[in-house]
Amino acid sequence: MALRRATVADAQALSALSSACFTETFGHLYPPEDLSHFLDEAYAVPAWASLLSDPAYATWLLEEDGVAIGYATAGACTLPHADVAPGDGELKRLYVLAAHQGGGRGSRLFDAALAWLLRDGPRTLWIGVWSENFGAQRFYARHGFERVGAYDFVVGNTRDHEFILRRLG
């Protein structure tokens, strides 16, 4: 397994990987037209190219035999919570393809993202997680994150109930 920081040259690979991860994890929750519209906007190659060229964000790719199997993205916090302050960081995405989960792969991505978020010292960190993703909630709780709020995550005409987690710096 290789873990590396993604570059703009990885936009195509991240578009395909992120769409696959989101679909296999959450695709069953949405009507096909909502899912398709969301993927075309959120995970399109131009969206990834823009994100990867922004120095305020960082993405890591986890690869096995040269094939991307997981990724994590971190940056400035944009979650809708009254206590979010300038300088707070957010783990924005953390996914590993289902066939490759286990064996500490997600933890490697998580550790890389947190190290980057904390590179200038302690600060408050945030994560948004689906209210029914109990495994992720347990994982983040083990790392000091506590539920402090909720919001709706919009996918087309569907609204998912998401929890906002925070770890004080």
PDB file of C-alpha atoms in Angstrom:
ATOM      1  CA  MET A   1       0.000   0.000   0.000  1.00  0.00           C
ATOM      2  CA  ALA A   2       1.197   3.464  -0.866  1.00  0.00           C
ATOM      3  CA  LEU A   3      -0.137   6.665   0.688  1.00  0.00           C
ATOM      4  CA  ARG A   4       0.629   9.922  -1.076  1.00  0.00           C
ATOM      5  CA  ARG A   5      -0.574  13.482  -1.365  1.00  0.00           C
ATOM      6  CA  ALA A   6      -2.740  13.923  -4.442  1.00  0.00           C
ATOM      7  CA  THR A   7      -1.975  16.518  -7.116  1.00  0.00           C
ATOM      8  CA  VAL A   8      -4.037  18.136  -9.870  1.00  0.00           C
ATOM      9  CA  ALA A   9      -2.867  15.296 -12.131  1.00  0.00           C
ATOM     10  CA  ASP A  10      -4.998  12.962  -9.952  1.00  0.00           C
ATOM     11  CA  ALA A  11      -8.297  14.778 -10.645  1.00  0.00           C
ATOM     12  CA  GLN A  12      -9.558  12.114 -13.077  1.00  0.00           C
ATOM     13  CA  ALA A  13      -8.660   9.235 -10.746  1.00  0.00           C
ATOM     14  CA  LEU A  14     -10.242  11.001  -7.764  1.00  0.00           C
ATOM     15  CA  SER A  15     -13.397  11.741  -9.735  1.00  0.00           C
ATOM     16  CA  ALA A  16     -13.826   8.051 -10.528  1.00  0.00           C
ATOM     17  CA  LEU A  17     -12.829   6.861  -7.041  1.00  0.00           C
ATOM     18  CA  SER A  18     -14.972   9.357  -5.130  1.00  0.00           C
ATOM     19  CA  SER A  19     -18.015   8.614  -7.292  1.00  0.00           C
ATOM     20  CA  ALA A  20     -17.531   4.876  -6.778  1.00  0.00           C
ATOM     21  CA  CYS A  21     -17.047   5.226  -3.006  1.00  0.00           C
ATOM     22  CA  PHE A  22     -20.046   7.509  -2.542  1.00  0.00           C
ATOM     23  CA  THR A  23     -22.274   5.308  -4.705  1.00  0.00           C
ATOM     24  CA  GLU A  24     -21.376   2.046  -2.973  1.00  0.00           C
ATOM     25  CA  THR A  25     -21.721   3.645   0.479  1.00  0.00           C
ATOM     26  CA  PHE A  26     -24.779   5.860   0.026  1.00  0.00           C
ATOM     27  CA  GLY A  27     -26.209   5.256  -3.455  1.00  0.00           C
ATOM     28  CA  HIS A  28     -29.101   3.184  -2.130  1.00  0.00           C
ATOM     29  CA  LEU A  29     -30.431   6.240  -0.262  1.00  0.00           C
ATOM     30  CA  TYR A  30     -31.209   8.353  -3.327  1.00  0.00           C
ATOM     31  CA  PRO A  31     -33.351   8.316  -6.441  1.00  0.00           C
ATOM     32  CA  PRO A  32     -31.059   7.748  -9.455  1.00  0.00           C
ATOM     33  CA  GLU A  33     -31.536  11.275 -10.806  1.00  0.00           C
ATOM     34  CA  ASP A  34     -30.582  12.851  -7.445  1.00  0.00           C
ATOM     35  CA  LEU A  35     -27.499  10.667  -7.140  1.00  0.00           C
ATOM     36  CA  SER A  36     -26.409  11.327 -10.722  1.00  0.00           C
ATOM     37  CA  HIS A  37     -26.812  15.086 -10.382  1.00  0.00           C
ATOM     38  CA  PHE A  38     -24.872  15.121  -7.097  1.00  0.00           C
ATOM     39  CA  LEU A  39     -21.995  13.042  -8.473  1.00  0.00           C
ATOM     40  CA  ASP A  40     -21.804  15.186 -11.616  1.00  0.00           C
ATOM     41  CA  GLU A  41     -21.406  18.316  -9.477  1.00  0.00           C
ATOM     42  CA  ALA A  42     -19.525  17.273  -6.350  1.00  0.00           C
ATOM     43  CA  TYR A  43     -17.124  14.722  -7.835  1.00  0.00           C
ATOM     44  CA  ALA A  44     -16.594  15.965 -11.392  1.00  0.00           C
ATOM     45  CA  VAL A  45     -13.045  16.264 -12.729  1.00  0.00           C
ATOM     46  CA  PRO A  46     -13.183  20.114 -12.780  1.00  0.00           C
ATOM     47  CA  ALA A  47     -14.365  20.161  -9.145  1.00  0.00           C
ATOM     48  CA  TRP A  48     -11.462  17.917  -8.139  1.00  0.00           C
ATOM     49  CA  ALA A  49      -8.962  19.929 -10.203  1.00  0.00           C
ATOM     50  CA  SER A  50     -10.091  23.110  -8.444  1.00  0.00           C
ATOM     51  CA  LEU A  51      -9.876  21.525  -4.995  1.00  0.00           C
ATOM     52  CA  LEU A  52      -6.475  19.967  -5.665  1.00  0.00           C
ATOM     53  CA  SER A  53      -5.043  23.283  -6.840  1.00  0.00           C
ATOM     54  CA  ASP A  54      -6.228  25.138  -3.707  1.00  0.00           C
ATOM     55  CA  PRO A  55      -3.446  25.293  -1.070  1.00  0.00           C
ATOM     56  CA  ALA A  56      -6.078  25.572   1.688  1.00  0.00           C
ATOM     57  CA  TYR A  57      -7.050  21.934   1.072  1.00  0.00           C
ATOM     58  CA  ALA A  58      -5.174  18.654   0.897  1.00  0.00           C
ATOM     59  CA  THR A  59      -6.123  15.210  -0.373  1.00  0.00           C
ATOM     60  CA  TRP A  60      -4.337  11.890   0.067  1.00  0.00           C
ATOM     61  CA  LEU A  61      -4.657   8.812  -2.094  1.00  0.00           C
ATOM     62  CA  LEU A  62      -4.218   5.293  -0.805  1.00  0.00           C
ATOM     63  CA  GLU A  63      -3.122   2.921  -3.552  1.00  0.00           C
ATOM     64  CA  GLU A  64      -2.624  -0.821  -3.798  1.00  0.00           C
ATOM     65  CA  ASP A  65      -0.581  -2.044  -6.744  1.00  0.00           C
ATOM     66  CA  GLY A  66      -0.881   1.396  -8.323  1.00  0.00           C
ATOM     67  CA  VAL A  67      -4.689   1.477  -8.121  1.00  0.00           C
ATOM     68  CA  ALA A  68      -6.437   4.094  -5.984  1.00  0.00           C
ATOM     69  CA  ILE A  69      -8.601   2.404  -3.324  1.00  0.00           C
ATOM     70  CA  GLY A  70      -9.231   5.220  -0.842  1.00  0.00           C
ATOM     71  CA  TYR A  71      -8.812   8.904  -0.188  1.00  0.00           C
ATOM     72  CA  ALA A  72      -9.139  11.604   2.443  1.00  0.00           C
ATOM     73  CA  THR A  73      -9.616  15.351   2.018  1.00  0.00           C
ATOM     74  CA  ALA A  74      -9.090  18.046   4.652  1.00  0.00           C
ATOM     75  CA  GLY A  75      -9.316  21.820   4.760  1.00  0.00           C
ATOM     76  CA  ALA A  76     -10.980  24.804   6.342  1.00  0.00           C
ATOM     77  CA  CYS A  77     -14.203  24.028   8.180  1.00  0.00           C
ATOM     78  CA  THR A  78     -17.383  24.921   6.307  1.00  0.00           C
ATOM     79  CA  LEU A  79     -19.890  23.034   8.461  1.00  0.00           C
ATOM     80  CA  PRO A  80     -22.991  25.004   9.493  1.00  0.00           C
ATOM     81  CA  HIS A  81     -22.337  25.345  13.223  1.00  0.00           C
ATOM     82  CA  ALA A  82     -22.333  28.587  15.240  1.00  0.00           C
ATOM     83  CA  ASP A  83     -19.051  27.697  16.982  1.00  0.00           C
ATOM     84  CA  VAL A  84     -17.000  27.248  13.808  1.00  0.00           C
ATOM     85  CA  ALA A  85     -14.232  29.855  13.908  1.00  0.00           C
ATOM     86  CA  PRO A  86     -11.664  31.036  11.370  1.00  0.00           C
ATOM     87  CA  GLY A  87      -8.716  28.681  11.493  1.00  0.00           C
ATOM     88  CA  ASP A  88     -10.769  25.609  12.409  1.00  0.00           C
ATOM     89  CA  GLY A  89     -10.078  22.531  10.297  1.00  0.00           C
ATOM     90  CA  GLU A  90     -12.358  19.870   8.893  1.00  0.00           C
ATOM     91  CA  LEU A  91     -11.934  16.312   7.727  1.00  0.00           C
ATOM     92  CA  LYS A  92     -14.140  16.694   4.673  1.00  0.00           C
ATOM     93  CA  ARG A  93     -14.079  13.199   3.207  1.00  0.00           C
ATOM     94  CA  LEU A  94     -12.658   9.831   4.151  1.00  0.00           C
ATOM     95  CA  TYR A  95     -13.510   6.823   2.005  1.00  0.00           C
ATOM     96  CA  VAL A  96     -12.073   3.413   1.254  1.00  0.00           C
ATOM     97  CA  LEU A  97     -13.682   1.123  -1.320  1.00  0.00           C
ATOM     98  CA  ALA A  98     -15.659  -1.581   0.471  1.00  0.00           C
ATOM     99  CA  ALA A  99     -13.552  -4.424  -0.941  1.00  0.00           C
ATOM    100  CA  HIS A 100     -10.459  -2.848   0.635  1.00  0.00           C
ATOM    101  CA  GLN A 101     -11.795  -1.825   4.040  1.00  0.00           C
ATOM    102  CA  GLY A 102     -10.095  -3.125   7.157  1.00  0.00           C
ATOM    103  CA  GLY A 103      -6.460  -3.600   7.942  1.00  0.00           C
ATOM    104  CA  GLY A 104      -6.005  -0.007   9.083  1.00  0.00           C
ATOM    105  CA  ARG A 105      -6.426   1.574   5.648  1.00  0.00           C
ATOM    106  CA  GLY A 106      -8.932   4.185   6.815  1.00  0.00           C
ATOM    107  CA  SER A 107      -6.782   4.935   9.851  1.00  0.00           C
ATOM    108  CA  ARG A 108      -3.765   5.641   7.622  1.00  0.00           C
ATOM    109  CA  LEU A 109      -5.791   8.164   5.644  1.00  0.00           C
ATOM    110  CA  PHE A 110      -7.256   9.668   8.819  1.00  0.00           C
ATOM    111  CA  ASP A 111      -3.814  10.016  10.416  1.00  0.00           C
ATOM    112  CA  ALA A 112      -2.393  11.741   7.329  1.00  0.00           C
ATOM    113  CA  ALA A 113      -5.276  14.219   7.187  1.00  0.00           C
ATOM    114  CA  LEU A 114      -5.074  15.006  10.913  1.00  0.00           C
ATOM    115  CA  ALA A 115      -1.311  15.465  10.793  1.00  0.00           C
ATOM    116  CA  TRP A 116      -1.793  17.993   7.981  1.00  0.00           C
ATOM    117  CA  LEU A 117      -4.631  19.771   9.804  1.00  0.00           C
ATOM    118  CA  LEU A 118      -2.491  20.028  12.951  1.00  0.00           C
ATOM    119  CA  ARG A 119       0.794  20.886  11.215  1.00  0.00           C
ATOM    120  CA  ASP A 120       0.846  24.392  12.738  1.00  0.00           C
ATOM    121  CA  GLY A 121      -0.248  23.248  16.199  1.00  0.00           C
ATOM    122  CA  PRO A 122      -3.475  22.354  17.951  1.00  0.00           C
ATOM    123  CA  ARG A 123      -6.763  23.698  16.645  1.00  0.00           C
ATOM    124  CA  THR A 124     -10.422  22.751  16.721  1.00  0.00           C
ATOM    125  CA  LEU A 125     -11.317  20.045  14.231  1.00  0.00           C
ATOM    126  CA  TRP A 126     -14.717  19.189  12.764  1.00  0.00           C
ATOM    127  CA  ILE A 127     -16.303  16.302  10.882  1.00  0.00           C
ATOM    128  CA  GLY A 128     -19.757  15.843   9.358  1.00  0.00           C
ATOM    129  CA  VAL A 129     -21.023  12.251   9.407  1.00  0.00           C
ATOM    130  CA  TRP A 130     -24.292  10.623   8.338  1.00  0.00           C
ATOM    131  CA  SER A 131     -26.518  10.051  11.356  1.00  0.00           C
ATOM    132  CA  GLU A 132     -26.843   6.350  10.528  1.00  0.00           C
ATOM    133  CA  ASN A 133     -23.152   5.673   9.887  1.00  0.00           C
ATOM    134  CA  PHE A 134     -22.565   4.156  13.298  1.00  0.00           C
ATOM    135  CA  GLY A 135     -19.183   2.648  12.472  1.00  0.00           C
ATOM    136  CA  ALA A 136     -17.778   6.022  11.451  1.00  0.00           C
ATOM    137  CA  GLN A 137     -19.254   7.652  14.559  1.00  0.00           C
ATOM    138  CA  ARG A 138     -17.542   5.072  16.785  1.00  0.00           C
ATOM    139  CA  PHE A 139     -14.258   5.526  14.909  1.00  0.00           C
ATOM    140  CA  TYR A 140     -14.331   9.311  15.323  1.00  0.00           C
ATOM    141  CA  ALA A 141     -15.374   9.038  18.988  1.00  0.00           C
ATOM    142  CA  ARG A 142     -12.267   6.904  19.633  1.00  0.00           C
ATOM    143  CA  HIS A 143     -10.265   9.841  18.288  1.00  0.00           C
ATOM    144  CA  GLY A 144     -11.830  12.408  20.616  1.00  0.00           C
ATOM    145  CA  PHE A 145     -14.657  13.767  18.445  1.00  0.00           C
ATOM    146  CA  GLU A 146     -18.000  14.513  20.110  1.00  0.00           C
ATOM    147  CA  ARG A 147     -21.387  15.215  18.586  1.00  0.00           C
ATOM    148  CA  VAL A 148     -22.236  18.911  18.906  1.00  0.00           C
ATOM    149  CA  GLY A 149     -24.903  19.498  16.273  1.00  0.00           C
ATOM    150  CA  ALA A 150     -26.727  18.365  13.171  1.00  0.00           C
ATOM    151  CA  TYR A 151     -27.611  19.599   9.705  1.00  0.00           C
ATOM    152  CA  ASP A 152     -29.162  18.444   6.443  1.00  0.00           C
ATOM    153  CA  PHE A 153     -26.844  17.190   3.716  1.00  0.00           C
ATOM    154  CA  VAL A 154     -28.577  17.766   0.390  1.00  0.00           C
ATOM    155  CA  VAL A 155     -28.361  15.323  -2.497  1.00  0.00           C
ATOM    156  CA  GLY A 156     -30.772  16.501  -5.188  1.00  0.00           C
ATOM    157  CA  ASN A 157     -34.207  16.570  -3.580  1.00  0.00           C
ATOM    158  CA  THR A 158     -33.103  14.299  -0.732  1.00  0.00           C
ATOM    159  CA  ARG A 159     -31.975  15.593   2.640  1.00  0.00           C
ATOM    160  CA  ASP A 160     -29.864  13.393   4.883  1.00  0.00           C
ATOM    161  CA  HIS A 161     -29.673  13.969   8.612  1.00  0.00           C
ATOM    162  CA  GLU A 162     -25.982  14.495   9.400  1.00  0.00           C
ATOM    163  CA  PHE A 163     -24.242  14.892  12.721  1.00  0.00           C
ATOM    164  CA  ILE A 164     -21.582  17.513  13.335  1.00  0.00           C
ATOM    165  CA  LEU A 165     -18.645  16.236  15.378  1.00  0.00           C
ATOM    166  CA  ARG A 166     -15.965  18.369  16.988  1.00  0.00           C
ATOM    167  CA  ARG A 167     -12.653  17.866  18.735  1.00  0.00           C
ATOM    168  CA  LEU A 168     -11.345  20.870  20.605  1.00  0.00           C
ATOM    169  CA  GLY A 169      -7.749  21.876  19.951  1.00  0.00           C
TER     170      GLY A 169
END
